[in-house]
Short mmCIF file of C-alpha atoms in Angstrom, two decimals:
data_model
loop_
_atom_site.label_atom_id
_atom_site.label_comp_id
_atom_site.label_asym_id
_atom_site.label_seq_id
_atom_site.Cartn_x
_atom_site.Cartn_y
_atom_site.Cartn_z
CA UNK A 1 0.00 0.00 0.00
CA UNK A 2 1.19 3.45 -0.35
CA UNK A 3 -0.26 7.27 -1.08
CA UNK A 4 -1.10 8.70 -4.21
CA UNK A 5 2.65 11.35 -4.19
CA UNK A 6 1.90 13.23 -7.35
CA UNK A 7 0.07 13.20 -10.51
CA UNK A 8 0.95 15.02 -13.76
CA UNK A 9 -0.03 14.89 -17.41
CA UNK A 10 1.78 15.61 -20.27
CA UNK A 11 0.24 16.80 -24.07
CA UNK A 12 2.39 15.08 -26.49
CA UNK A 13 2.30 15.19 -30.19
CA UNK A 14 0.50 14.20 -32.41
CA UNK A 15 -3.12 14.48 -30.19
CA UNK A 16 -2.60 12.34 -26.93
CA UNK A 17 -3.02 13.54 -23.10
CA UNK A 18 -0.54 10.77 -20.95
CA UNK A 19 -1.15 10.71 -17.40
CA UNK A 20 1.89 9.38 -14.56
CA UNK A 21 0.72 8.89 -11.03
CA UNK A 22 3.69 8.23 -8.77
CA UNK A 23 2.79 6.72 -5.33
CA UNK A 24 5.22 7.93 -1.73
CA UNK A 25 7.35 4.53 -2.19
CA UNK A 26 7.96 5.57 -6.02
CA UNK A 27 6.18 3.16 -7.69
CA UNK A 28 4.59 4.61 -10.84
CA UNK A 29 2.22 3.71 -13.51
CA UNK A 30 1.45 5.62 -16.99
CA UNK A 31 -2.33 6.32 -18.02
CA UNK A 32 -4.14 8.21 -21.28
CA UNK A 33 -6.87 10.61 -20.79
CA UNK A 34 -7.00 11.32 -24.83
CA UNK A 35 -10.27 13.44 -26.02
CA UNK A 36 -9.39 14.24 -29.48
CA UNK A 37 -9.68 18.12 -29.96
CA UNK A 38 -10.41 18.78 -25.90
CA UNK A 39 -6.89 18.61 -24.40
CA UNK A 40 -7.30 21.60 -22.45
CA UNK A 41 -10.76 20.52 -21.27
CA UNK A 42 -9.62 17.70 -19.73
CA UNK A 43 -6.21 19.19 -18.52
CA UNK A 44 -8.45 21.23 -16.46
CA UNK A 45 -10.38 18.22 -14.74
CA UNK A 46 -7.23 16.81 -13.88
CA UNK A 47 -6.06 19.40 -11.65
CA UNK A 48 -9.23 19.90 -10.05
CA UNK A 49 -8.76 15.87 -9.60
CA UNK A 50 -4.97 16.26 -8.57
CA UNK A 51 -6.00 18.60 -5.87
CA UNK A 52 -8.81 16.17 -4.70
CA UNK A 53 -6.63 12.79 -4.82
CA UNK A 54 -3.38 13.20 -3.62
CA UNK A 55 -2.63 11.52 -0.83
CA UNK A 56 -5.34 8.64 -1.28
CA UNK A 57 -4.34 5.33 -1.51
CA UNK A 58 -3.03 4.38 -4.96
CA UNK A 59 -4.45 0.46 -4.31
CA UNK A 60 -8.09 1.70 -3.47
CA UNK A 61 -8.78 1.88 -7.58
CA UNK A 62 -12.17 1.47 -7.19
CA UNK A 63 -12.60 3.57 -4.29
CA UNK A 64 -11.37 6.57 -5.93
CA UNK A 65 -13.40 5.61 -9.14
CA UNK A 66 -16.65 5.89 -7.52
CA UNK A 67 -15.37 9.25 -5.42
CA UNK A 68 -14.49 10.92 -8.30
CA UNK A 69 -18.02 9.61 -10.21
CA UNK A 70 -20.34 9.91 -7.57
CA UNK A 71 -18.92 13.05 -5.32
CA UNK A 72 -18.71 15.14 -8.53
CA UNK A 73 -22.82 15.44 -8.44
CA UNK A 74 -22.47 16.68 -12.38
CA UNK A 75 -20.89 13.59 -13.61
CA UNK A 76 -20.52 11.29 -16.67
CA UNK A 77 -19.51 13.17 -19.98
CA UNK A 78 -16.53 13.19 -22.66
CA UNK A 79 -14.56 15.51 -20.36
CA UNK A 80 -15.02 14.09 -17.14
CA UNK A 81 -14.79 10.09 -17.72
CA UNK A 82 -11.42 11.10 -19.84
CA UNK A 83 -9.83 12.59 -16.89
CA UNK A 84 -10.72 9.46 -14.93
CA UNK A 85 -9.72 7.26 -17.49
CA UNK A 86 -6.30 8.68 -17.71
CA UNK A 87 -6.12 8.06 -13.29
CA UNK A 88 -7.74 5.05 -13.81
CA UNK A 89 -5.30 3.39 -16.37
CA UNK A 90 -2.68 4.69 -14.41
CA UNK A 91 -3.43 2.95 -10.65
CA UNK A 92 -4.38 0.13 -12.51
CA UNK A 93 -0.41 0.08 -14.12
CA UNK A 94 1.31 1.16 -10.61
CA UNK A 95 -0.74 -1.37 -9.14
CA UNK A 96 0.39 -4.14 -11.12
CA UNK A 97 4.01 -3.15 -11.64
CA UNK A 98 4.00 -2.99 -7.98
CA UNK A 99 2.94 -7.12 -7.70
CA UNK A 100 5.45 -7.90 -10.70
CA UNK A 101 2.24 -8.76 -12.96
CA UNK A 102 0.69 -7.95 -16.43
CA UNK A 103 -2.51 -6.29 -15.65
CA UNK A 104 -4.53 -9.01 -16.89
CA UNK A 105 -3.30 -11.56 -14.46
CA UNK A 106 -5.38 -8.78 -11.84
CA UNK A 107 -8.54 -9.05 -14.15
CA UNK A 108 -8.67 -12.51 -14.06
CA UNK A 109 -6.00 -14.11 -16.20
CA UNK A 110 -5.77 -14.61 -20.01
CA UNK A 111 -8.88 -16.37 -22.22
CA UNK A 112 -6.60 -15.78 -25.92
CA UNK A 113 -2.59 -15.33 -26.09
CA UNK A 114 -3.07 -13.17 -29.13
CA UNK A 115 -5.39 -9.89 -30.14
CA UNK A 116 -7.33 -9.96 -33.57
CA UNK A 117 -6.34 -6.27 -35.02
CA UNK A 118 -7.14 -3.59 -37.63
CA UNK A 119 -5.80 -0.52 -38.46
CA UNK A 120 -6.75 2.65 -40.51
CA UNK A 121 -6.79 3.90 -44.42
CA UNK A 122 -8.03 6.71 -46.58
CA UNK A 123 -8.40 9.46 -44.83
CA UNK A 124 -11.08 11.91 -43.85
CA UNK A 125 -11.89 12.22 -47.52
CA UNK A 126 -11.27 8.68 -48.34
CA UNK A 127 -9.07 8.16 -51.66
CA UNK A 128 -5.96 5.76 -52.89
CA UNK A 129 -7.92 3.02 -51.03
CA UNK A 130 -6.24 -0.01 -52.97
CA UNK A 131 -2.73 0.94 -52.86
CA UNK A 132 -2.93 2.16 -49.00
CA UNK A 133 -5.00 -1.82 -48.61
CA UNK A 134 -1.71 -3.62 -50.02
CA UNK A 135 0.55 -1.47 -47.60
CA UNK A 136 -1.65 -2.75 -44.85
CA UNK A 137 -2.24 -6.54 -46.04
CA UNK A 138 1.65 -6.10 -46.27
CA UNK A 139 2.06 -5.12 -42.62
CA UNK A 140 0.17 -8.17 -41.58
CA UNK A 141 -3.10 -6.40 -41.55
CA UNK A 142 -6.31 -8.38 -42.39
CA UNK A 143 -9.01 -6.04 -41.85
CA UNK A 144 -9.08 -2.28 -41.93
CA UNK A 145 -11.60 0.40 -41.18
CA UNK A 146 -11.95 3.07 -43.30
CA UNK A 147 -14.51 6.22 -43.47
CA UNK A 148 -17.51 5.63 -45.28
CA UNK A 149 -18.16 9.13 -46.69
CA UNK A 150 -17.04 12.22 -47.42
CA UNK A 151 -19.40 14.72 -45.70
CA UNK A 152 -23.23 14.32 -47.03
CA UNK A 153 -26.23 16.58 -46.81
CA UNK A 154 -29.48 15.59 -45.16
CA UNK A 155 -30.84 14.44 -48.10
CA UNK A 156 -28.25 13.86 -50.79
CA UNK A 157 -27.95 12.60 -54.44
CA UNK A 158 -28.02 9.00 -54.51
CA UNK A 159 -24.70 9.49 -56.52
CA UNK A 160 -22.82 10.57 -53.62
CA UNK A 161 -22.92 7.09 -51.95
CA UNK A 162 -21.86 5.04 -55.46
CA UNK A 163 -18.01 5.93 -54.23
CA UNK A 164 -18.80 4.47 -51.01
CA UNK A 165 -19.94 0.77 -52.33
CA UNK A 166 -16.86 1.39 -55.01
CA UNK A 167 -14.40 1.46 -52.25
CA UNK A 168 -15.52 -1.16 -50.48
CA UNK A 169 -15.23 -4.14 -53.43
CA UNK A 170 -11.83 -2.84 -54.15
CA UNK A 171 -10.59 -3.24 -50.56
CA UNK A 172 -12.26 -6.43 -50.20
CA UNK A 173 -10.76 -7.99 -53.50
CA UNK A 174 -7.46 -6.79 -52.01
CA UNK A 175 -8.02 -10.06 -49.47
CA UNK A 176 -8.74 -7.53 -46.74
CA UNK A 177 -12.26 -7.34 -43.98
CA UNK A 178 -13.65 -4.04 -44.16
CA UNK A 179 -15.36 -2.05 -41.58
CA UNK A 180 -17.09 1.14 -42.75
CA UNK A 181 -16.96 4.08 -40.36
CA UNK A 182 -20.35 5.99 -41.42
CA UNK A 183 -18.66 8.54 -38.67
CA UNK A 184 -21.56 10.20 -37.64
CA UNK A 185 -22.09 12.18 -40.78
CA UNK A 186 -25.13 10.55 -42.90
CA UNK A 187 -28.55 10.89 -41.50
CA UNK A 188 -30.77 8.50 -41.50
CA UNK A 189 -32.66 9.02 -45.39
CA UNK A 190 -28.82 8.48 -46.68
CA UNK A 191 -27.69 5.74 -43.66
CA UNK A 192 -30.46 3.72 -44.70
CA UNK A 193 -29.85 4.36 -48.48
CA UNK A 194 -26.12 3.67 -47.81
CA UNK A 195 -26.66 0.28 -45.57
CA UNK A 196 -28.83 -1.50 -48.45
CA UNK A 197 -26.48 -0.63 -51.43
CA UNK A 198 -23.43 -1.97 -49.27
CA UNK A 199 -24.97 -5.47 -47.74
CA UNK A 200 -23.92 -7.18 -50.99
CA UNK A 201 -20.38 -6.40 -50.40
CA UNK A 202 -20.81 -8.14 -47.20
CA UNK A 203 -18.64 -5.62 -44.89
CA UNK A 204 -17.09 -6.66 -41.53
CA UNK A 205 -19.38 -3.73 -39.86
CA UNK A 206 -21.02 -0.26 -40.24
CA UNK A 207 -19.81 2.01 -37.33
CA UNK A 208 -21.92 5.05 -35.98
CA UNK A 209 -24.12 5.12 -38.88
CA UNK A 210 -26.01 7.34 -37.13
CA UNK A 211 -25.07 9.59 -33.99
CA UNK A 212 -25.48 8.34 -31.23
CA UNK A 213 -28.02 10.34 -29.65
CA UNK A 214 -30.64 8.65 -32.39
CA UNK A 215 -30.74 5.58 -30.47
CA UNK A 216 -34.50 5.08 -32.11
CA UNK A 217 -33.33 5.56 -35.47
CA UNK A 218 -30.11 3.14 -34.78
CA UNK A 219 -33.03 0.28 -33.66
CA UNK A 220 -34.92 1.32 -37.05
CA UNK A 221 -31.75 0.88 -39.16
CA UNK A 222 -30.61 -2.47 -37.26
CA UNK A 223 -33.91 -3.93 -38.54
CA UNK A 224 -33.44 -2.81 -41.66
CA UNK A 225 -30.22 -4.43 -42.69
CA UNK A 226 -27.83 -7.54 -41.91
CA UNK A 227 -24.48 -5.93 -41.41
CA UNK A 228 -23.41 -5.87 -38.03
CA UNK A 229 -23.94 -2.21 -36.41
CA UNK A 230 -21.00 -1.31 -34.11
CA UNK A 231 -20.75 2.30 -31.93
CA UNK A 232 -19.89 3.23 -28.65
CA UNK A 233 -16.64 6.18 -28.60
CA UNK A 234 -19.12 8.34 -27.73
CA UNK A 235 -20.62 6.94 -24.54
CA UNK A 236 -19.43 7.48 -21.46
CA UNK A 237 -20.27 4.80 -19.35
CA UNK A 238 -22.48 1.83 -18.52
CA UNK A 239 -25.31 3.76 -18.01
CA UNK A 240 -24.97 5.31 -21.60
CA UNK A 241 -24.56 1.80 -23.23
CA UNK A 242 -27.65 0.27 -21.61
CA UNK A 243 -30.77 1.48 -23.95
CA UNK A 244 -28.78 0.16 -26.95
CA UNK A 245 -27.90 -3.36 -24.84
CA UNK A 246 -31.77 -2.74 -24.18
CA UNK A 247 -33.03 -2.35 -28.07
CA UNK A 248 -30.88 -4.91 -28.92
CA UNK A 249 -30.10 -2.50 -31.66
CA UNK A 250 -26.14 -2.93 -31.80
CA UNK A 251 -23.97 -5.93 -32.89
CA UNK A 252 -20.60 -4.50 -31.40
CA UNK A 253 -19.59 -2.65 -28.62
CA UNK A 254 -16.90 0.00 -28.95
CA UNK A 255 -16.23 2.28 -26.07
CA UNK A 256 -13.08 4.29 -25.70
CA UNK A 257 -10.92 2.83 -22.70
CA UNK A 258 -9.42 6.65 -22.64
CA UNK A 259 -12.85 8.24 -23.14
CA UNK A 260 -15.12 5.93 -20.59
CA UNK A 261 -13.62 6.40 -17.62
CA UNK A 262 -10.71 3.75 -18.07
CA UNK A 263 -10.06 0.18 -17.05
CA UNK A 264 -12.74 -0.30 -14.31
CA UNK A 265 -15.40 0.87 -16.16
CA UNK A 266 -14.91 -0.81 -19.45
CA UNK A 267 -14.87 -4.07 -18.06
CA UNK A 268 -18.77 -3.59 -16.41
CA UNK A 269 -19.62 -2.23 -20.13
CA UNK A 270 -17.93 -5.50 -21.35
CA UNK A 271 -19.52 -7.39 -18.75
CA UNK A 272 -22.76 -6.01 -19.49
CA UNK A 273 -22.40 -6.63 -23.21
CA UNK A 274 -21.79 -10.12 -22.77
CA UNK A 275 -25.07 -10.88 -21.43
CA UNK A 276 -26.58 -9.56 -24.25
CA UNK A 277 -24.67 -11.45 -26.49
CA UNK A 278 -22.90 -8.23 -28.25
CA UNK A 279 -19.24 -8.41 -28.78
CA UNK A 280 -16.75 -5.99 -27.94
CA UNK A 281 -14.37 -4.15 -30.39
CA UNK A 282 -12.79 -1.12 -28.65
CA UNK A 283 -12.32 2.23 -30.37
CA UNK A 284 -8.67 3.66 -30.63
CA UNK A 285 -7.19 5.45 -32.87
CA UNK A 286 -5.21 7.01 -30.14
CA UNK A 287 -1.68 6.33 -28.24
CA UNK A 288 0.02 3.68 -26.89
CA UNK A 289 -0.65 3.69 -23.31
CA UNK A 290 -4.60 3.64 -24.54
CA UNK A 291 -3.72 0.76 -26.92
CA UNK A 292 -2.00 -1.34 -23.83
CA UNK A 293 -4.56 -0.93 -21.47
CA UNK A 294 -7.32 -1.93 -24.18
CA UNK A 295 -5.15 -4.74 -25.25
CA UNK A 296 -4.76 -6.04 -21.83
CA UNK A 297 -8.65 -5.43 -21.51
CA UNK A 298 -8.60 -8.12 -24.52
CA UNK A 299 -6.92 -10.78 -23.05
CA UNK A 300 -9.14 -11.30 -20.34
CA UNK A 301 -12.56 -10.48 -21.85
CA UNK A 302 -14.38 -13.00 -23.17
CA UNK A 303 -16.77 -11.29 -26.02
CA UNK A 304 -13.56 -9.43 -27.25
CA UNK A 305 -13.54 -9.91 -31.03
CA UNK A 306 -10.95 -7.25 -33.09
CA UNK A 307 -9.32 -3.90 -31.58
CA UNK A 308 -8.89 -0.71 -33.56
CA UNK A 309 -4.86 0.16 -33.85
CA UNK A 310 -3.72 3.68 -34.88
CA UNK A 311 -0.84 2.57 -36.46
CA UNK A 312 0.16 5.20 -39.02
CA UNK A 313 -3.53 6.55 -39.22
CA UNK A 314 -3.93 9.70 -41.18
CA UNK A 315 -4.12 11.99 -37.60
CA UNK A 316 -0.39 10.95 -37.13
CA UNK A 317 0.90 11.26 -39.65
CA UNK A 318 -0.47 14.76 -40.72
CA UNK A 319 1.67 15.67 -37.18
CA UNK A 320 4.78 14.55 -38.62
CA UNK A 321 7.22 11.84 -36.83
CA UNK A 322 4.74 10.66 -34.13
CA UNK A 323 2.71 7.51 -33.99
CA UNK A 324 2.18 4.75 -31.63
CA UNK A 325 5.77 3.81 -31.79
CA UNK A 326 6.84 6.70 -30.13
CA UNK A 327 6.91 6.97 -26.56
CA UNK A 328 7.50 3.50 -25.99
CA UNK A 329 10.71 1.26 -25.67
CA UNK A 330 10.45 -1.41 -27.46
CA UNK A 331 8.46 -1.26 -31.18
CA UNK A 332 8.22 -4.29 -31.56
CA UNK A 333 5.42 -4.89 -29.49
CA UNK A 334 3.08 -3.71 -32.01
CA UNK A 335 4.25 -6.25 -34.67
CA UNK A 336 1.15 -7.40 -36.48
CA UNK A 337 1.18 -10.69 -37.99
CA UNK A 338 -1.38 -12.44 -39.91
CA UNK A 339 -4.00 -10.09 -38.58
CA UNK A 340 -3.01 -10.42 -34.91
CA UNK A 341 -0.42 -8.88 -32.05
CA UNK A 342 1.06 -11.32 -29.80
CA UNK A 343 -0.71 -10.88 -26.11
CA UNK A 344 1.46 -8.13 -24.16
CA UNK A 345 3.57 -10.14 -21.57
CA UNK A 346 5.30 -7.25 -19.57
CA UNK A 347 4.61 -6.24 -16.22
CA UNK A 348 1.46 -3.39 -15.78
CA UNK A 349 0.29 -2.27 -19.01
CA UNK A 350 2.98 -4.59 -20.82
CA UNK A 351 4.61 -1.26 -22.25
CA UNK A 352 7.41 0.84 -21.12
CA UNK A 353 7.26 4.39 -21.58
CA UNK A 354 9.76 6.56 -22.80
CA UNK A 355 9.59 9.34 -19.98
CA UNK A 356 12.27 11.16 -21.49
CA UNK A 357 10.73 11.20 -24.98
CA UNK A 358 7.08 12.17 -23.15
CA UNK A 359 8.66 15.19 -21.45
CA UNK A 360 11.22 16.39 -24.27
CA UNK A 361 7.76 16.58 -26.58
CA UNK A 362 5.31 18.04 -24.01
CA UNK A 363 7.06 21.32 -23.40
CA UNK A 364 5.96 22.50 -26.56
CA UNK A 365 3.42 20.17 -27.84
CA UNK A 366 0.23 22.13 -29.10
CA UNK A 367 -3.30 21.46 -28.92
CA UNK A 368 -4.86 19.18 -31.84
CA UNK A 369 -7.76 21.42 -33.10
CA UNK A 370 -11.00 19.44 -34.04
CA UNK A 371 -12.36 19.37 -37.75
CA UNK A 372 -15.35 20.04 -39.53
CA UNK A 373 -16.96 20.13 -42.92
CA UNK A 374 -18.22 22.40 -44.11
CA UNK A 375 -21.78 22.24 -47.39
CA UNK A 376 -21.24 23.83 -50.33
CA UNK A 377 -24.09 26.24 -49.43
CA UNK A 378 -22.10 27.06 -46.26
CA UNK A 379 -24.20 24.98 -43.90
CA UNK A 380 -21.93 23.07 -40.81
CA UNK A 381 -21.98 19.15 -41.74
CA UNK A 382 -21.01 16.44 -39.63
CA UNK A 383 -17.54 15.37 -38.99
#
C-alpha cells in the first residue's frame, strides 16, 4: 500500500493527453486521458482531480473511481470520464508493476494469447484506397476500417454514396475485412440508403451510422439491414450503453478505454455486453498507453472480437514523426502478424514508456484542433 505522491499529465504530439501517477514509495504507472480536440478541457479536470486525490491510496482503484463519479454530483460526460480514465489506467499500471504482474493476471487471467487487429486507411476524404489496402495486407493487416463518406447533406444525391460501395469491393478484392466508419455524418434518409447498397459487399461492420443520440433511429436501421452495427466512442459509461444493450439495436460494442472512464469501467460495459450477447471491439485510434490498457482489456474479456490500432492513421501522420511507436521502448510490441499482435507479456500495461521522450515533446506540444466540414451552401456538416 502506499499514497497517491503526485500526478501530472503531459500533451504530447501528435493528439494524446498521458497521465503518470507516482505513489510515496515511487512506484509509478502511466495512463491516457485522450479526447481528441479537448486537451485543455480535460487538462483542467485533472487538476481539479490532482488537488482532490493526492494523498489517497493508490491500491483503493475502485474507491477513488466511484469518489471521483459519484462526489462530482455533475458527472458522466466526454470531459469528465477522460480525466478518470487517464487516473484510472494509471493505478491500474502502478498497481500491477507494484505485484510484478501484467494487468490481466489482476482481471482474471488470459482467455486468448493473441489480439485480432485492424488498423486505418483513406483518410477523412477517403481516396488511394487499394494501394494504401496492399501497404496494410503487407504489414500483416487483415481487416481495416476506413470512413464511409465524405461529408453528405441531409438528403443527398443518390450518386454521392456510389463511391462508397466502389471502395468497399476494391478493398475487399485486395483479401482484406472491411469495416465502414459511417462517422456520424449521414442521416438516417442516406444511412439507410447507404446500408442496403453496401450489404452485398458483405462488410465486416457499419460504425456510428447514425449519432449516437438517435438511439431510435439506430433500432430502425438495425432492422433494416444484416451488417453488423458497431458504436460506442461516444458513450461514457455503462449507463450510456444500456438502452442500446436494451433495443438490442447494436452488434458490437466500442467504447473508448481513454474516453469511458478507463479500465474499471470498461470491463462492467464489457460485462454487461456479454449478457446480451454483443461483442466488444474497442475504439482507438489514439496512443500507446490507450492501446496497452485496451489490449490487456482483450486478453481477459471473453466477447472481445478485433481492436482498432492507430498505427500510421492519417491523424499521425499529418503531425509529422509521431505515432504509436513513439513513446515506448520497445516497437516491436506492435508487430502485427497475420491479422493479430502477440498478447502483451510485460509487467502493468505490458509497455514501457519513454519518460524522457514524453517530457522532451510536451514542453511545446500544441493542442490538436477538431475538424469540420463544411456544405457547399455554407451549412456546418457532420464530422
Amino acid at each position: 500500500m502506499g499514497k497517491i505522491k503526485t500526478i501530472e499529465y503531459f500533451r504530447v504530439l501528435p493528439r494524446w493527453l498521458f497521465v503518470k501517477i507516482t505513489d510515496e514509495h515511487d512506484n509509478y504507472g502511466w495512463g491516457e486521458a485522450t479526447l481528441e480536440g479537448h486537451s485543455q478541457a480535460v487538462e483542467g479536470c485533472l487538476d481539479a482531480m490532482i488537488q482532490r486525490f493526492v494523498g489517497y491510496e493508490a491500491d483503493n482503484i475502485e474507491y477513488l473511481w466511484q469518489t471521483a463519479h459519484r462526489h462530482s454530483f455533475y458527472r458522466g460526460g466526454p470531459v469528465l470520464m477522460s480525466a478518470l480514465a487517464g487516473i484510472d489506467i494509471a493505478l491500474w499500471d502502478l498497481l500491477s508493476r507494484r505485484l510484478g504482474l501484467p494487468l490481466h493476471v489482476l482481471l482474471g487471467g488470459a482467455v486468448r494469447n493473441k489480439i485480432k487487429v485492424y488498423s486505418w486507411i483513406g483518410g477523412d476524404r477517403p481516396r488511394d484506397v487499394e494501394a494504401a489496402a496492399r501497404e496494410r495486407y503487407a504489414q500483416g493487416f487483415r481487416a481495416i476500417k476506413m470512413n464511409a463518406t465524405e461529408d453528405v447533406d441531409w438528403l443527398d444525391s443518390p450518386k454521392a454514396l456510389e463511391t462508397s460501395v466502389e471502395r468497399c469491393r476494391i478493398v475487399k478484392a485486395v483479401g482484406l475485412d472491411v469495416g465502414l466508419d459511417f462517422h456520424g455524418r449521414l442521416h438516417k434518409p442516406m444511412a439507410k440508403r447507404l446500408a442496403k447498397a453496401l450489404e452485398p459487399h458483405h462488410p465486416l461492420f457499419i460504425e456510428e451510422p447514425l449519432l449516437s443520440e438517435h438511439s431510435e433511429g439506430i433500432k430502425q436501421l438495425s432492422q433494416l439491414t444484416t451488417i453488423p452495427i458497431a458504436l460506442g466512442e461516444r458513450l461514457y459509461s455503462r449507463w450510456d450503453v444500456k438502452r442500446f444493450l436494451h433495443d438490442t439495436s447494436i452488434d458490437m460494442l466500442q467504447p473508448d478505454i481513454s474516453h469511458c472512464g478507463g479500465i474499471s469501467e470498461i470491463r462492467r460495459i464489457a460485462s454487461m455486453a456479454e449478457a446480451y450477447d454483443v461483442a466488444l471491439a474497442p475504439h482507438c485510434p489514439l496512443g500507446p498507453i490507450a492501446l496497452a490498457a485496451c489490449m490487456q482489456v482483450a486478453m481477459c474479456t471473453p466477447n472481445f472480437t478485433i481492436q482498432e490500432m492507430g498505427l500510421t492513421i492519417h491523424y499521425n501522420t499529418e503531425a509529422g514523426a509521431y505515432d504509436i511507436k513513439n513513446y515506448i521502448k520497445d516497437q516491436s510490441v506492435w508487430d502485427v502478424k497475420e491479422g493479430y499482435v502477440e498478447g502483451l507479456k510485460g509487467v502493468g500495461l505490458g509497455i514501457e514508456v519513454d519518460e524522457e521522450e514524453v517530457r522532451n515533446v510536451a514542453r511545446t506540444a500544441n493542442a490538436w484542433a477538431p475538424k469540420g466540414f463544411v456544405g457547399p451552401d455554407g451549412s456546418i456538416r457532420e464530422w
